[in-house]
Amino acid sequence: MIDFDVEFVRSQFPAFSDPSLQGFMHFENAGGSYACGQVIDRLDRYYRQTKLQPYYDFAPSRTAGEQMSEAQSRMAEWLNVGRDEVHFGPSTTQNTYVIAQALRAYLEPGDELIVTNQDHEANIGAWRRLEAEGMVVREWQVDPSSGELDPAGLEALLGERTRVVAFTHCSNIVGSVNPVRALTDRIHAAGALAFVDGVAYCPHGLPDLGALGADLYTFSLYKVFGPHLGVMYLGEALNRALPAQGHFFNANHAGKRFTPAGPDHAQVAAVNGVIDYFAAVLAHHAPDTPGEERSARIHQLFSDREQALLKPLLQFLDQHPRVRLVGRNTVEGRAPTVSFTVPGTPSHDLASRLGRRNIGVGVGNCYAYRLMQALDIDPEDGVIRTSLVHYTRENEVSQLIEALDQLI
Ligand SMILES: Cc1ncc(COP(=O)(O)O)c(C=O)c1O
């Protein structure tokens, strides 16, 4: 195990040295992480030097276009997929919505889609709307006590007319990592497409999408230390098969078929900053890592760190007699996103009291509304969600535990 240099990592984030944020403890990373300096510098540079229409044949425009193309190629490399399979849109919700629009003409009445009740609504609602077109939607339900999905539940729903299964790589509430490769294999064997929401997984290391086998994989860079953009991997074959959703004259342009609005140019250029950051972390911790192992090494580095941070918090919550912990009580196979309720105490009250102590946590249903219902938690009050990432400090975790101990 490589020694993790948290001071180096924090030095890459301007937020940690900004006077306005001194003393504040950020435990709502699942909602939005801090942006690394590399991203902020890229945005600044774009706005100062190349804030004009990209891809024309004059110098600043060429430079703008080069930065955008470079971002796409580098992101594709890190995800281990083709360059034209990576699309940038305004958000995951919107990217998903566009693909759902395309499915209206691709599917036929009576075709079946399977959605879960574990997902964020972004990966449920857009597909459910297809019921209005005559498609049939089935629900793969979580275990109401653990909040976890059992693959046997999917098995019972797969049938001859199943065309799409949409599920999450990792729930933004429960935290458990679902076995994506095993699931995509099973879904493909049933002749269906696998659509995976990776939003809650990717802040903990970008996946090897080549190995995961999803047909559609989405995530949001504002939770991965970057700009407010959604990344969508759409396999080349599916891209060709679905009807284009952009302007008619762009129908043969793979990159424009499913991003009808066009992305924010400066933010696309700033995606380079996320990759620059990962590269800097690797250069500092494991400089000899071969190119093809970069994503896996970063993932391991983050995961070892996050599990060590998570352990005491999970233990505290699990053992507290007044706390109802959501999800498993072990760090293995779990992202460091931990949700809980304190029966008898409104989650919003507790979150506000933590806020007054300069501790920021998430609260509410976090748009996993159906999951709240499945867990028999009032969706309006929801859970307290504490989410950390690799830059969180040990002493922040102990201060969070101490504050919770006093307040609960
Ligand atoms: C698991 C999960 N999926 C999807 C989304 C939606 O992402 P976006 O805000 O980019 O639409 C979120 C946002 O919080 C999320 O946590």
Short mmCIF file of C-alpha atoms in Angstrom, two decimals, residues 60-254:
data_model
loop_
_atom_site.label_atom_id
_atom_site.label_comp_id
_atom_site.label_asym_id
_atom_site.label_seq_id
_atom_site.Cartn_x
_atom_site.Cartn_y
_atom_site.Cartn_z
CA PRO A 60 -7.40 31.70 -30.67
CA SER A 61 -10.25 29.68 -32.15
CA ARG A 62 -7.90 26.88 -33.14
CA THR A 63 -6.44 26.85 -29.63
CA ALA A 64 -9.93 26.71 -28.12
CA GLY A 65 -10.88 23.76 -30.32
CA GLU A 66 -7.62 21.99 -29.60
CA GLN A 67 -8.25 22.18 -25.87
CA MET A 68 -11.76 20.77 -26.29
CA SER A 69 -10.64 17.92 -28.54
CA GLU A 70 -7.77 17.15 -26.21
CA ALA A 71 -10.20 16.92 -23.28
CA GLN A 72 -12.32 14.41 -25.13
CA SER A 73 -9.34 12.27 -26.19
CA ARG A 74 -7.76 12.28 -22.76
CA MET A 75 -11.01 11.43 -21.00
CA ALA A 76 -11.58 8.59 -23.48
CA GLU A 77 -8.09 7.27 -22.81
CA TRP A 78 -8.63 7.24 -19.05
CA LEU A 79 -11.96 5.50 -19.46
CA ASN A 80 -10.44 3.04 -21.96
CA VAL A 81 -13.01 3.69 -24.69
CA GLY A 82 -13.00 5.29 -28.15
CA ARG A 83 -12.76 9.05 -28.49
CA ASP A 84 -16.09 9.34 -30.32
CA GLU A 85 -17.78 7.34 -27.59
CA VAL A 86 -17.31 10.13 -25.04
CA HIS A 87 -19.88 12.95 -25.03
CA PHE A 88 -20.09 16.04 -22.86
CA GLY A 89 -23.49 17.50 -21.98
CA PRO A 90 -24.84 19.90 -19.37
CA SER A 91 -25.56 17.21 -16.77
CA THR A 92 -26.21 13.52 -16.30
CA THR A 93 -29.94 14.13 -15.96
CA GLN A 94 -30.01 15.91 -19.28
CA ASN A 95 -27.78 13.41 -21.08
CA THR A 96 -30.04 10.61 -19.87
CA TYR A 97 -33.14 12.51 -20.94
CA VAL A 98 -31.79 12.85 -24.48
CA ILE A 99 -31.13 9.12 -24.75
CA ALA A 100 -34.63 8.40 -23.45
CA GLN A 101 -36.01 10.64 -26.21
CA ALA A 102 -34.05 8.60 -28.75
CA LEU A 103 -35.47 5.37 -27.31
CA ARG A 104 -39.03 6.51 -28.08
CA ALA A 105 -38.43 5.78 -31.74
CA TYR A 106 -36.01 2.87 -31.20
CA LEU A 107 -38.27 0.72 -28.99
CA GLU A 108 -41.70 -0.64 -29.82
CA PRO A 109 -44.87 -0.72 -27.73
CA GLY A 110 -44.74 -3.77 -25.50
CA ASP A 111 -40.93 -3.67 -25.23
CA GLU A 112 -39.80 -3.79 -21.64
CA LEU A 113 -37.41 -1.68 -19.60
CA ILE A 114 -36.22 -2.54 -16.12
CA VAL A 115 -35.41 0.25 -13.68
CA THR A 116 -34.51 0.05 -9.99
CA ASN A 117 -35.81 1.85 -6.95
CA GLN A 118 -32.24 2.28 -5.69
CA ASP A 119 -31.17 4.86 -8.29
CA HIS A 120 -31.17 8.64 -8.28
CA GLU A 121 -34.28 9.71 -10.19
CA ALA A 122 -32.10 10.73 -13.17
CA ASN A 123 -31.70 7.05 -14.06
CA ILE A 124 -35.35 6.15 -13.42
CA GLY A 125 -37.73 8.93 -14.41
CA ALA A 126 -36.50 9.42 -17.98
CA TRP A 127 -37.02 5.71 -18.72
CA ARG A 128 -40.35 5.57 -16.89
CA ARG A 129 -41.71 8.27 -19.16
CA LEU A 130 -41.55 5.75 -22.00
CA GLU A 131 -44.61 4.09 -20.51
CA ALA A 132 -46.60 6.84 -22.23
CA GLU A 133 -45.36 5.41 -25.58
CA GLY A 134 -46.62 1.91 -24.72
CA MET A 135 -43.36 0.51 -23.37
CA VAL A 136 -43.59 -1.59 -20.20
CA VAL A 137 -41.51 -0.61 -17.19
CA ARG A 138 -40.65 -3.13 -14.49
CA GLU A 139 -39.00 -2.33 -11.18
CA TRP A 140 -36.04 -4.20 -9.73
CA GLN A 141 -36.55 -3.53 -6.04
CA VAL A 142 -34.08 -3.19 -3.21
CA ASP A 143 -34.17 -5.23 -0.05
CA PRO A 144 -36.19 -2.87 2.19
CA SER A 145 -33.96 -3.41 5.20
CA SER A 146 -30.51 -3.10 3.60
CA GLY A 147 -31.31 -0.93 0.59
CA GLU A 148 -29.21 -3.28 -1.55
CA LEU A 149 -30.07 -4.86 -4.88
CA ASP A 150 -29.99 -8.62 -5.19
CA PRO A 151 -29.12 -9.88 -8.71
CA ALA A 152 -31.76 -12.59 -8.19
CA GLY A 153 -34.36 -9.82 -8.28
CA LEU A 154 -33.20 -8.86 -11.76
CA GLU A 155 -33.21 -12.46 -12.90
CA ALA A 156 -36.90 -12.73 -12.10
CA LEU A 157 -37.71 -9.71 -14.29
CA LEU A 158 -35.63 -10.44 -17.40
CA GLY A 159 -37.74 -11.73 -20.24
CA GLU A 160 -38.00 -12.01 -23.99
CA ARG A 161 -39.18 -8.43 -24.42
CA THR A 162 -36.56 -6.86 -22.11
CA ARG A 163 -34.68 -4.24 -24.11
CA VAL A 164 -33.03 -2.07 -21.46
CA VAL A 165 -31.93 -2.47 -17.86
CA ALA A 166 -30.98 0.77 -16.09
CA PHE A 167 -29.17 0.51 -12.76
CA THR A 168 -26.60 2.35 -10.73
CA HIS A 169 -22.93 1.51 -10.33
CA CYS A 170 -23.23 2.80 -6.78
CA SER A 171 -26.21 4.32 -5.00
CA ASN A 172 -25.77 7.94 -3.85
CA ILE A 173 -27.43 6.94 -0.55
CA VAL A 174 -26.68 3.28 0.16
CA GLY A 175 -23.06 3.41 -0.98
CA SER A 176 -22.74 -0.25 -2.02
CA VAL A 177 -20.97 -0.86 -5.31
CA ASN A 178 -23.06 -3.04 -7.59
CA PRO A 179 -21.29 -5.83 -9.55
CA VAL A 180 -21.52 -4.08 -12.91
CA ARG A 181 -19.58 -6.56 -15.05
CA ALA A 182 -21.57 -9.57 -13.85
CA LEU A 183 -24.79 -7.64 -14.39
CA THR A 184 -23.93 -6.35 -17.87
CA ASP A 185 -22.97 -9.90 -18.90
CA ARG A 186 -26.30 -11.22 -17.69
CA ILE A 187 -28.24 -8.37 -19.29
CA HIS A 188 -26.48 -8.86 -22.64
CA ALA A 189 -27.10 -12.61 -22.48
CA ALA A 190 -30.79 -11.75 -22.17
CA GLY A 191 -30.49 -9.63 -25.33
CA ALA A 192 -30.92 -6.28 -23.57
CA LEU A 193 -28.88 -3.10 -23.20
CA ALA A 194 -27.25 -2.11 -19.90
CA PHE A 195 -27.49 1.57 -18.91
CA VAL A 196 -25.38 2.41 -15.87
CA ASP A 197 -25.34 5.55 -13.73
CA GLY A 198 -21.78 6.07 -12.50
CA VAL A 199 -22.28 9.45 -10.82
CA ALA A 200 -21.78 8.23 -7.24
CA TYR A 201 -18.94 5.90 -8.18
CA CYS A 202 -16.61 8.08 -10.28
CA PRO A 203 -15.45 10.52 -7.56
CA HIS A 204 -13.63 7.53 -6.10
CA GLY A 205 -11.72 6.76 -9.30
CA LEU A 206 -12.67 6.59 -12.96
CA PRO A 207 -13.66 3.09 -14.11
CA ASP A 208 -12.29 1.07 -16.99
CA LEU A 209 -15.39 1.26 -19.14
CA GLY A 210 -13.90 -1.09 -21.69
CA ALA A 211 -13.97 -3.76 -18.98
CA LEU A 212 -17.38 -2.96 -17.49
CA GLY A 213 -19.40 -3.65 -20.62
CA ALA A 214 -22.12 -1.00 -20.17
CA ASP A 215 -23.81 0.29 -23.33
CA LEU A 216 -24.44 3.66 -21.73
CA TYR A 217 -22.49 4.99 -18.74
CA THR A 218 -23.01 8.44 -17.28
CA PHE A 219 -21.32 10.57 -14.63
CA SER A 220 -21.03 14.18 -13.52
CA LEU A 221 -17.72 15.99 -13.38
CA TYR A 222 -18.76 18.50 -10.75
CA LYS A 223 -18.49 15.60 -8.31
CA VAL A 224 -15.12 14.53 -9.74
CA PHE A 225 -13.19 17.70 -8.82
CA GLY A 226 -14.14 19.30 -12.14
CA PRO A 227 -16.53 21.63 -13.95
CA HIS A 228 -20.33 21.31 -14.06
CA LEU A 229 -20.64 18.92 -16.99
CA GLY A 230 -22.08 15.48 -17.57
CA VAL A 231 -19.94 12.84 -19.26
CA MET A 232 -21.75 10.21 -21.26
CA TYR A 233 -20.16 7.11 -22.70
CA LEU A 234 -22.31 5.80 -25.51
CA GLY A 235 -20.97 2.75 -27.34
CA GLU A 236 -20.38 3.27 -31.03
CA ALA A 237 -22.87 0.59 -32.14
CA LEU A 238 -25.65 2.01 -30.00
CA ASN A 239 -24.85 5.52 -31.20
CA ARG A 240 -25.39 4.35 -34.77
CA ALA A 241 -28.54 2.41 -33.93
CA LEU A 242 -30.37 5.20 -32.10
CA PRO A 243 -32.05 8.04 -33.99
CA ALA A 244 -30.06 11.28 -33.72
CA GLN A 245 -31.43 13.99 -31.44
CA GLY A 246 -29.45 16.95 -32.80
CA HIS A 247 -29.89 19.14 -35.87
CA PHE A 248 -30.67 17.11 -39.01
CA PHE A 249 -27.46 18.13 -40.79
CA ASN A 250 -25.40 16.78 -37.87
CA ALA A 251 -26.94 13.32 -38.07
CA ASN A 252 -23.70 11.79 -39.34
CA HIS A 253 -21.49 13.47 -36.79
CA ALA A 254 -21.14 10.89 -33.97
#
